[in-house]
Coordinates of N, CA and C in Angstrom, one line a residue:
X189 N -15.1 11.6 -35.0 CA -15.7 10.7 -34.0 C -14.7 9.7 -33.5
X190 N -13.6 9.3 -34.3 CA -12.6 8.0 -34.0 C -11.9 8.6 -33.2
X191 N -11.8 9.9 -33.4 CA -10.9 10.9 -32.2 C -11.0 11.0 -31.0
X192 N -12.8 11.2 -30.9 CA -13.1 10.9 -29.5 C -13.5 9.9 -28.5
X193 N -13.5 9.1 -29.7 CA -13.8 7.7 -29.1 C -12.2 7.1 -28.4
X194 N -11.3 7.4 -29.0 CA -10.0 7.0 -28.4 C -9.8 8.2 -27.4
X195 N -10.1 9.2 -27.0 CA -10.1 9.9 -25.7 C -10.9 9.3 -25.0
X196 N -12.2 8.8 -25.0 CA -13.0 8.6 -24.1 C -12.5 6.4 -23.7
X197 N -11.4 6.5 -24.2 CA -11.0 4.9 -24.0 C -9.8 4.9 -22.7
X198 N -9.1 6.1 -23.4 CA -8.1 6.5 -23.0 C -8.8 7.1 -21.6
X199 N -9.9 7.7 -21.2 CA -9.9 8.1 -19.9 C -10.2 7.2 -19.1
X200 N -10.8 6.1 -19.6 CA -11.6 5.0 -19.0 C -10.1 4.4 -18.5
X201 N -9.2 4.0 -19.0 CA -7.9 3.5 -18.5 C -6.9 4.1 -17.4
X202 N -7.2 5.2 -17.5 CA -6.6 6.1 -16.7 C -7.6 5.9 -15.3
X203 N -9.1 5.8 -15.5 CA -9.7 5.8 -14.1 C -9.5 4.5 -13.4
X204 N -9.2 3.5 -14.2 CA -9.3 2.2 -13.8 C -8.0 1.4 -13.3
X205 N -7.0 2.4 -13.7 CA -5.7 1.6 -13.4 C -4.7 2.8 -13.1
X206 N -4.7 4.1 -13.5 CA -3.6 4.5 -13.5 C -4.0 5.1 -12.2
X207 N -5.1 5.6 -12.3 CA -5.3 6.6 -10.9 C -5.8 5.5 -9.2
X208 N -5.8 4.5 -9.6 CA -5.6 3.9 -8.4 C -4.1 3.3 -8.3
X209 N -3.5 3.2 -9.1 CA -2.1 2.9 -8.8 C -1.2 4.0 -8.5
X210 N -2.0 5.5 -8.7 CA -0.8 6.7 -8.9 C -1.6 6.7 -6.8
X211 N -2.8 6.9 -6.4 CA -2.9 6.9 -5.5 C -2.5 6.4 -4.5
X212 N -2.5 4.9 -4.6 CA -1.6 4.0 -3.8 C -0.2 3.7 -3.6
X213 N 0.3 4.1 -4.0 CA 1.7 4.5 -4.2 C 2.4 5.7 -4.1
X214 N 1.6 6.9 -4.6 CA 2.6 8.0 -4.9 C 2.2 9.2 -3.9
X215 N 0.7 8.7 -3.7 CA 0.2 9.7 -2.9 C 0.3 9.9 -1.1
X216 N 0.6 11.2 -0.8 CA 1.1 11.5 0.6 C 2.6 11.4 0.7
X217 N 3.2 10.8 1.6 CA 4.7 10.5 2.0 C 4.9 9.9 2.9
X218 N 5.8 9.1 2.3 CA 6.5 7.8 3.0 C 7.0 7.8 4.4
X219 N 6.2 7.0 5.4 CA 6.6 7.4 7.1 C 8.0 6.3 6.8
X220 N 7.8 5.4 6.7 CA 9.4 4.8 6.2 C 8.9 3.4 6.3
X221 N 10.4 2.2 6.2 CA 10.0 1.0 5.8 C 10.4 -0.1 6.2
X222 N 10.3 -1.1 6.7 CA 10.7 -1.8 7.9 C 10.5 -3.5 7.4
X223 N 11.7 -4.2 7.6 CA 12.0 -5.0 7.2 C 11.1 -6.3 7.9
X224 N 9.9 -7.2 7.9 CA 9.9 -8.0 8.9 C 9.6 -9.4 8.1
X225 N 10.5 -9.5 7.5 CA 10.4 -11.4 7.1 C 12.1 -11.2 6.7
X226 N 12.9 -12.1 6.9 CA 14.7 -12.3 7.0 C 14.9 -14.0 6.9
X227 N 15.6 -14.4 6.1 CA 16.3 -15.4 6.8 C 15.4 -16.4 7.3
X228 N 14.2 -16.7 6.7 CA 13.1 -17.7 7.3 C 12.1 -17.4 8.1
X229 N 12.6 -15.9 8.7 CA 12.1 -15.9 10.1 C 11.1 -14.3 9.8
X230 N 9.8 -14.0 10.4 CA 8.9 -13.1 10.7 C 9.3 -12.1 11.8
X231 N 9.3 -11.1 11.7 CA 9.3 -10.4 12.8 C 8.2 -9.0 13.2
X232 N 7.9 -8.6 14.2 CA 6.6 -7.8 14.4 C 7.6 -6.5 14.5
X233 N 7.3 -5.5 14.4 CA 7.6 -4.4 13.9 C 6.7 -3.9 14.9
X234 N 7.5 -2.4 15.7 CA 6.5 -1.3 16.0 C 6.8 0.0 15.9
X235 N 5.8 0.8 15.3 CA 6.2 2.1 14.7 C 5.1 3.4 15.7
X236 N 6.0 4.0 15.7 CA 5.2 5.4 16.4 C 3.9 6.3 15.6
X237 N 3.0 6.2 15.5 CA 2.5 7.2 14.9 C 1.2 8.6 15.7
X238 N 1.5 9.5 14.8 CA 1.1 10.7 15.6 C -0.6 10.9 14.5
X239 N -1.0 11.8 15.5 CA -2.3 12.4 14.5 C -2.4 12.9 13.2
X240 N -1.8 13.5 12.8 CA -1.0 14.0 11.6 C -1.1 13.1 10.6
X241 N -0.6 12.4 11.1 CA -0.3 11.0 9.7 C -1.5 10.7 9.2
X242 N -2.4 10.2 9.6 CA -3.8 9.9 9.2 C -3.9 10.6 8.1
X243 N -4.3 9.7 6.9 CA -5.0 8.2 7.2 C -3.5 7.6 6.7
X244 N -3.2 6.8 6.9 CA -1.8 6.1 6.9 C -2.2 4.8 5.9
X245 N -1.1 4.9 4.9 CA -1.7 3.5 4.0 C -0.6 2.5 4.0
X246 N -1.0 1.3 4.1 CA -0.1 0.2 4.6 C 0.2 -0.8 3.3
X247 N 1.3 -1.3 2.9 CA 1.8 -1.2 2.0 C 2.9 -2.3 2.0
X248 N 3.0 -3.6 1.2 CA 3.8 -4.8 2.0 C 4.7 -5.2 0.1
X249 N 5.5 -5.1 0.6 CA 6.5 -5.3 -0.7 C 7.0 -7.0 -0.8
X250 N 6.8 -7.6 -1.2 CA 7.5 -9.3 -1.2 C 8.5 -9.6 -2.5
X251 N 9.6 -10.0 -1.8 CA 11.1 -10.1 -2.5 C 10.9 -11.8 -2.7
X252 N 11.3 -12.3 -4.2 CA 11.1 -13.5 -4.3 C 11.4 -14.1 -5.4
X253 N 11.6 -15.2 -5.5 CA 12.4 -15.6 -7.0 C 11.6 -16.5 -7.8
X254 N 10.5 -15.7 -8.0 CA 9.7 -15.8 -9.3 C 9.4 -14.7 -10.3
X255 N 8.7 -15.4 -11.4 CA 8.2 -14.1 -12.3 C 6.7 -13.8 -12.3
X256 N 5.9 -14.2 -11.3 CA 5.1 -14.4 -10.9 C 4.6 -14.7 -9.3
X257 N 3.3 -14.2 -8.9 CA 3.1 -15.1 -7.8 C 1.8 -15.9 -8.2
X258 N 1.5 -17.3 -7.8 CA 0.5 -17.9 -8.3 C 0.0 -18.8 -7.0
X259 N -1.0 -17.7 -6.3 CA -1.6 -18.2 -5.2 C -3.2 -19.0 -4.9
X260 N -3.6 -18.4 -6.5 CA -5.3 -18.7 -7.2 C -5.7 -17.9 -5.8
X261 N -6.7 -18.8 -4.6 CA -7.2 -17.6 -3.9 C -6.4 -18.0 -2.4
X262 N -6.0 -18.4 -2.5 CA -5.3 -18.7 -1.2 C -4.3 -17.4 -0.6
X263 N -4.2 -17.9 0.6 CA -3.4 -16.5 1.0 C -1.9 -16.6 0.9
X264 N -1.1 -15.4 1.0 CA 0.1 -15.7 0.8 C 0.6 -15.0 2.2
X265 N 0.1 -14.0 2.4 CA 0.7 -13.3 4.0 C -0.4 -13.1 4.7
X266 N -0.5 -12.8 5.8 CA -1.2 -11.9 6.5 C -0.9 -10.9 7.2
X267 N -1.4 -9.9 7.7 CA -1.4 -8.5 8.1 C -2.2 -8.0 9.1
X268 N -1.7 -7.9 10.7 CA -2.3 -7.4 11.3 C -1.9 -5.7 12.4
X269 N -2.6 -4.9 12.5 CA -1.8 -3.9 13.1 C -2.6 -3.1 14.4
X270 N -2.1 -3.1 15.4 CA -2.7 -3.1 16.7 C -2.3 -1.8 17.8
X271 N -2.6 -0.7 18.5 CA -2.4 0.1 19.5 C -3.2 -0.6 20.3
X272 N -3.0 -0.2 21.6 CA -3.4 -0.4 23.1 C -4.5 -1.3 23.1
X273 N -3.9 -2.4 22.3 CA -4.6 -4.0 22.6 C -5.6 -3.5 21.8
X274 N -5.7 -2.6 20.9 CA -6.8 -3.0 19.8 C -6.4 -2.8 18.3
X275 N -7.3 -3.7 17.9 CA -7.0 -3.8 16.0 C -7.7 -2.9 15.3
X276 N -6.6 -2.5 14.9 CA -7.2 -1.6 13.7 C -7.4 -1.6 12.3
X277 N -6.4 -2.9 12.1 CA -6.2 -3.4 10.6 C -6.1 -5.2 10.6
X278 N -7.0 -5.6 9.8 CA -6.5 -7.1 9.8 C -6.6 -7.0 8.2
X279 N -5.6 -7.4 7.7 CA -5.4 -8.1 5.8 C -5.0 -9.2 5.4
X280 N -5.8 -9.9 4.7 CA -4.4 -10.9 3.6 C -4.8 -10.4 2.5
X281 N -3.3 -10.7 2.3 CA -2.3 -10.8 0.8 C -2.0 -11.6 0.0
X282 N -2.4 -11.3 -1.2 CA -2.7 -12.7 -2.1 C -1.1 -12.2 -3.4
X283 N -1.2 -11.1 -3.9 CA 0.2 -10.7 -4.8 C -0.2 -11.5 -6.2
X284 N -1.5 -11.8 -6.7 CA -1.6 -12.5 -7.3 C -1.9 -11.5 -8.7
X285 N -2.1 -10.0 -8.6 CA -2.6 -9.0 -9.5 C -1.2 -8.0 -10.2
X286 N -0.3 -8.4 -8.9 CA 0.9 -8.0 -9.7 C 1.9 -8.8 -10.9
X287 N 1.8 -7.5 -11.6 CA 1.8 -8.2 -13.1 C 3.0 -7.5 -13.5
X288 N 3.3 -6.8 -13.2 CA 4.8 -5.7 -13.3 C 5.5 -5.9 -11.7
X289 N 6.1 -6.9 -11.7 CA 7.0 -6.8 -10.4 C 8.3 -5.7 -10.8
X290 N 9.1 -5.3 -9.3 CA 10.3 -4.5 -9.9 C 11.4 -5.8 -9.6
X291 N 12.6 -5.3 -10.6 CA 14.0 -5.8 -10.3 C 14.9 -5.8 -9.1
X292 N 14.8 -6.6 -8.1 CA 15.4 -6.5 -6.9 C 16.7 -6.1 -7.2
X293 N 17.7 -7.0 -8.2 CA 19.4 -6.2 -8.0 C 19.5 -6.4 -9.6
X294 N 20.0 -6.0 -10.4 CA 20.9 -6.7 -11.5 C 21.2 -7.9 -11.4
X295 N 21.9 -7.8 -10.5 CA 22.9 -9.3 -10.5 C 22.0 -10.5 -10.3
X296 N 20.2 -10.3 -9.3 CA 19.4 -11.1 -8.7 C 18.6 -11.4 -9.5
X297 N 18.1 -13.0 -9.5 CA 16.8 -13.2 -10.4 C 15.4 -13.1 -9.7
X298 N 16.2 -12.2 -8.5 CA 14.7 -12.0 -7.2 C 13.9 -10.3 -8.2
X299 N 12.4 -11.2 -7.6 CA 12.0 -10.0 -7.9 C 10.6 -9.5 -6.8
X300 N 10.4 -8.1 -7.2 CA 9.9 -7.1 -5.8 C 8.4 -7.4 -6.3
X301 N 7.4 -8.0 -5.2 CA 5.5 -7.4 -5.9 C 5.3 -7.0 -4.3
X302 N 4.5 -5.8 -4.9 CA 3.8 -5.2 -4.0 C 2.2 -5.2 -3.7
X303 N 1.9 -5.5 -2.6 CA 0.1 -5.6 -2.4 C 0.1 -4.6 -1.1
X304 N -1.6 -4.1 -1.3 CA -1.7 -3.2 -0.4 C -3.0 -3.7 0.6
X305 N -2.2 -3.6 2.5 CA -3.5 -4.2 3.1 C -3.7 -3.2 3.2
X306 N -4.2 -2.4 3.3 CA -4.9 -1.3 3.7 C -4.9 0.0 4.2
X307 N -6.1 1.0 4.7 CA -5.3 2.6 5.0 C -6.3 2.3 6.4
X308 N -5.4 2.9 7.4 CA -5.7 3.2 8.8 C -6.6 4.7 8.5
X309 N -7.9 5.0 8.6 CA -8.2 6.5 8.9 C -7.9 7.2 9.2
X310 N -8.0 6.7 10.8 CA -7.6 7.3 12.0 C -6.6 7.3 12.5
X311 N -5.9 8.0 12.9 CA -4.3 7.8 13.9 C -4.4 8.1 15.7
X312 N -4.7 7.0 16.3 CA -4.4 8.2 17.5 C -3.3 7.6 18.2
X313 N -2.7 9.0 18.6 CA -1.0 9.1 18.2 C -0.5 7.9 19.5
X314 N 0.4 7.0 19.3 CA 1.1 6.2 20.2 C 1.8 4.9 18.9
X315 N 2.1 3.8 20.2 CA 2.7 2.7 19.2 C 1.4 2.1 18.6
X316 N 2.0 1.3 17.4 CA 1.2 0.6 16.9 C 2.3 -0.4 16.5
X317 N 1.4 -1.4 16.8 CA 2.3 -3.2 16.3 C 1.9 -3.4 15.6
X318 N 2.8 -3.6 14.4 CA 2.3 -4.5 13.2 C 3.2 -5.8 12.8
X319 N 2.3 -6.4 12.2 CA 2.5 -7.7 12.6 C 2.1 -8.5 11.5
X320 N 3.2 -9.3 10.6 CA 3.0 -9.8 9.8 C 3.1 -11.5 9.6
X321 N 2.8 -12.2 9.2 CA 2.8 -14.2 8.7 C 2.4 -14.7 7.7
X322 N 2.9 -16.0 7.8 CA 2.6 -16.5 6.8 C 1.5 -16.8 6.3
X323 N 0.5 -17.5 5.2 CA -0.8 -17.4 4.9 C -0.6 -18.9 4.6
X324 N -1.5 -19.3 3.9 CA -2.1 -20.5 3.6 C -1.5 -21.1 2.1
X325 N -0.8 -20.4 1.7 CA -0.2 -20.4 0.0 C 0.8 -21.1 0.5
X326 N 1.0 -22.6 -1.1 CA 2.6 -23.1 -0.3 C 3.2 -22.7 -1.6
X327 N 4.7 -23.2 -1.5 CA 5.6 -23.0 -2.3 C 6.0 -21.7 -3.0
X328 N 5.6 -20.6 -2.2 CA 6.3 -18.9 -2.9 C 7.9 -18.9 -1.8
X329 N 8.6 -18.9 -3.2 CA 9.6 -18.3 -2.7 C 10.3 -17.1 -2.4
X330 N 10.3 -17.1 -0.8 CA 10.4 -15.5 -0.7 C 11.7 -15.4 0.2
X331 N 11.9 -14.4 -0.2 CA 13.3 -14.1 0.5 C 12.8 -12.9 1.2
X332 N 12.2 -11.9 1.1 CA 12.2 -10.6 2.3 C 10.7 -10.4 2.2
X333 N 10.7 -9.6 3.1 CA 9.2 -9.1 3.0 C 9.7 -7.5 3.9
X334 N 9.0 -6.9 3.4 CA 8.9 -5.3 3.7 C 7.4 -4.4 4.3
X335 N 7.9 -3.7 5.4 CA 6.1 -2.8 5.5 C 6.9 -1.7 5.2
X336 N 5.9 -0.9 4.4 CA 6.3 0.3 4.0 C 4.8 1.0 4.5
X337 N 4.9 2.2 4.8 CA 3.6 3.0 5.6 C 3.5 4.2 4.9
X338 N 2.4 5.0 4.7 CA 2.6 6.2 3.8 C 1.7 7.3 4.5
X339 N 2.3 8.6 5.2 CA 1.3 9.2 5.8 C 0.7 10.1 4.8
X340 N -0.9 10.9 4.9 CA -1.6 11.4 4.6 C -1.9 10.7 3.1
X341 N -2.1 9.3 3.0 CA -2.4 8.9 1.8 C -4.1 9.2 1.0
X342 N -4.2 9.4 0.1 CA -5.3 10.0 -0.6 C -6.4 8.6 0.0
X343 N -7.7 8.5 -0.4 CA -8.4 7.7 -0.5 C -8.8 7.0 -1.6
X344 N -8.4 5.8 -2.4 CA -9.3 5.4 -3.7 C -10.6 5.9 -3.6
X345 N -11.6 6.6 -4.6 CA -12.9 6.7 -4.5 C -13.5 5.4 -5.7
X346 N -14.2 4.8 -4.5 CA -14.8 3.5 -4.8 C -15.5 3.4 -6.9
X347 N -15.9 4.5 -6.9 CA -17.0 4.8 -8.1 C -15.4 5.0 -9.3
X348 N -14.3 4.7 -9.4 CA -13.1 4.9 -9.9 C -13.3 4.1 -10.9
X349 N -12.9 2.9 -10.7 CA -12.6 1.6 -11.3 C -14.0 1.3 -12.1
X350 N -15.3 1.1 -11.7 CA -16.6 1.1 -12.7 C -16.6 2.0 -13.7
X351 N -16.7 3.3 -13.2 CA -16.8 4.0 -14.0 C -15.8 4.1 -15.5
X352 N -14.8 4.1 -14.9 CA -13.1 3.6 -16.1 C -13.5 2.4 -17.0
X353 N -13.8 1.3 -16.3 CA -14.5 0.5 -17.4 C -15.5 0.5 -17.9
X354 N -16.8 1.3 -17.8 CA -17.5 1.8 -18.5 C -17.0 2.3 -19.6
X355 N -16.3 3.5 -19.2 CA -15.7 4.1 -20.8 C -14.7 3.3 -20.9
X356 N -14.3 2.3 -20.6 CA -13.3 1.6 -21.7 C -14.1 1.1 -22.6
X357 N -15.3 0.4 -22.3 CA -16.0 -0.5 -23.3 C -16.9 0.8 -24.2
X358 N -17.1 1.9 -23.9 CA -17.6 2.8 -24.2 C -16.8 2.9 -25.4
X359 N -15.5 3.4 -25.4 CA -14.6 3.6 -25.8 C -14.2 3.0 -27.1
X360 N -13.9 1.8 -26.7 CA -13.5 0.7 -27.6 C -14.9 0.0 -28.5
X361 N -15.9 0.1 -28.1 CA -17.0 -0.4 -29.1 C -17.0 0.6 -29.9
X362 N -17.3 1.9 -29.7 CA -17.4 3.5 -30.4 C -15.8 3.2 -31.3
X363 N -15.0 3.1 -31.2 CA -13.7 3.1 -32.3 C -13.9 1.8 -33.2
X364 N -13.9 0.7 -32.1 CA -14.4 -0.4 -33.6 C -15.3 -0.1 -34.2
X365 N -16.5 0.3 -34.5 CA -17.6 0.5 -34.8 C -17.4 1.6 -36.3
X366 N -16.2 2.6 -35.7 CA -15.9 3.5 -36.7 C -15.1 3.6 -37.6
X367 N -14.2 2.0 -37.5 CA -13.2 1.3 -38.3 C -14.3 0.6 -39.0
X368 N -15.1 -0.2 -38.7 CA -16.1 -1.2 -39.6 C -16.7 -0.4 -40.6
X369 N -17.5 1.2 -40.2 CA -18.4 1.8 -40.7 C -17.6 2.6 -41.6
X370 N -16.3 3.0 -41.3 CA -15.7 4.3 -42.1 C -15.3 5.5 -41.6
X371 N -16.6 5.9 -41.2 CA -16.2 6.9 -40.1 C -16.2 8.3 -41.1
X372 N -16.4 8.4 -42.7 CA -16.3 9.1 -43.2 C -17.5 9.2 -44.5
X373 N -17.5 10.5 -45.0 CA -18.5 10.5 -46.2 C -17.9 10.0 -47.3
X374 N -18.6 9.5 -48.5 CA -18.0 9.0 -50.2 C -17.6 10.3 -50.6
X375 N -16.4 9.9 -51.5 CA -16.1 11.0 -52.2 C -16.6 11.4 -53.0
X376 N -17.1 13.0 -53.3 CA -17.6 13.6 -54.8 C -16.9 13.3 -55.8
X377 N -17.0 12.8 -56.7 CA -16.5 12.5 -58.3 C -16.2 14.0 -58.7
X378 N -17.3 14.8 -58.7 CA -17.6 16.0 -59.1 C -16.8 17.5 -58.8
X379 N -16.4 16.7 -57.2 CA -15.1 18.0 -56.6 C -14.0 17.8 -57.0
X380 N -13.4 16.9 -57.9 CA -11.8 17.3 -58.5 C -12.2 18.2 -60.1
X381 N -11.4 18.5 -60.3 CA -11.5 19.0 -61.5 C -11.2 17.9 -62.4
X382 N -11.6 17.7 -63.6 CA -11.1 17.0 -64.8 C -9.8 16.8 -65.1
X383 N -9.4 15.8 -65.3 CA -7.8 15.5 -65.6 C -7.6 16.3 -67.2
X384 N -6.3 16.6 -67.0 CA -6.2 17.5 -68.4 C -6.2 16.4 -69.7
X385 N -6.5 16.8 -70.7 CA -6.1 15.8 -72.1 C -5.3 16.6 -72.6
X386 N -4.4 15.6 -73.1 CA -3.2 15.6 -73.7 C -3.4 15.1 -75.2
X387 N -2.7 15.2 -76.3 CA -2.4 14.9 -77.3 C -3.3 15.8 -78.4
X388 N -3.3 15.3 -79.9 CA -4.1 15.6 -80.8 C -5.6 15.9 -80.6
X389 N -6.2 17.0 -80.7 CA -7.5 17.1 -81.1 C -8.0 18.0 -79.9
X390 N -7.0 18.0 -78.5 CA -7.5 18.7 -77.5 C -7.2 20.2 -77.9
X391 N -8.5 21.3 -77.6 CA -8.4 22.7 -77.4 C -8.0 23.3 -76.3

C-alpha cells in the first residue's frame, strides 16, 4: 500500500506542476523572440502571423538583478496584442510564482523569470502589434524584457491542476498514515525454526 500511495502522490505532482509547465513551454514551436524593453526604454513589436500558427502562446521572459520578484499583487508588466485595430489579448504580469529563475550569463548576477500572458486561439493571418509596459510594481530591477511566441501550443486543460492536488493530499495522507500504522502484519514467533542448542545435554 506505501507503494501506491507514493505513485498516486507522485501523479498528483506531475498533474499540477510538471504538465502545466511541460505545456507552456515545450509544447508546439517557437515562432521566435523579440526583444521589447532596452536601455529604459519599451518598444512595440510587430510580428506576422498566418493561420497555421493558431493557437499561439504568448510568453514574456524578464531579465533582472534579483533572486526574486516581489510584486504581492501589484503588476509588474502589461501585455497587449492587436490586428486591424482589434484586441485580442490584454495581460498583466505579476512574475511573482517564479521560483526557479534561469542564469542570464555566468559572469551576470542578472537573472531570467518567465510569465505567461496568454494563448491567442485564433490566428487570422496578418500583422499583429504587440505591445508591452510598465505596470504598477515599483522598484524591479530590470534590464530586458523579451516576447517569445509559440505556434501550435497545446491548451492547459483547466481540470489539471485540481485534480493533481487531489492526489497529492490523497497521496500524502495514504503514505503518512502507513508510516504511523506499519503498513505491515506482526511477526509469527512460530515461522522461524528454533535456534539450535549448543553445549552439554543437547541430543
Amino acid at each position: 500500500m506505501r507503494f501506491l500511495f507514493v505513485l498516486i502522490l507522485l501523479a498528483g505532482i506531475g498533474a499540477s506542476f510538471i504538465y502545466p509547465f511541460a505545456m507552456s513551454n515545450f509544447s508546439g514551436h517557437e515562432i521566435g523572440t523579440w526583444r521589447v524593453y532596452e536601455q529604459g526604454r519599451f518598444k512595440p513589436v510587430t510580428v506576422p502571423l498566418a493561420g497555421r500558427d493558431a493557437p499561439v502562446r504568448v510568453l514574456v521572459d524578464l531579465t533582472a538583478r534579483a533572486e526574486r520578484i516581489v510584486s504581492q499583487q501589484r503588476t509588474v508588466l502589461t501585455l497587449t496584442s492587436a490586428t486591424n485595430g482589434r484586441t485580442v489579448l490584454a495581460s498583466t504580469l505579476r512574475f511573482n510564482h517564479s521560483d526557479n529563475p534561469r542564469q542570464a550569463s555566468p559572469q551576470l548576477p542578472d537573472k531570467i523569470f518567465r510569465d505567461e500572458a496568454g494563448l491567442i486561439p485564433t490566428v487570422s493571418p496578418g500583422q499583429y502589434l504587440f505591445t508591452v509596459g510598465p505596470g504598477d510594481a515599483e522598484d524591479i530591477p530590470m534590464r530586458a524584457v523579451d516576447l517569445i511566441l509559440r505556434s501550435g501550443a497545446g491548451e492547459i486543460d483547466s481540470r489539471a491542476r485540481p485534480v493533481g492536488f487531489a492526489l497529492m493530499a490523497i497521496g500524502l495522507i495514504g503514505f503518512l498514515l502507513t508510516l504511523r500504522f506499519g503498513g505491515g502484519r506482526p511477526e509469527n514467533p512460530n515461522s522461524q525454526p528454533p535456534p539450535p542448542r549448543w553445549g552439554r545435554g543437547t541430543t
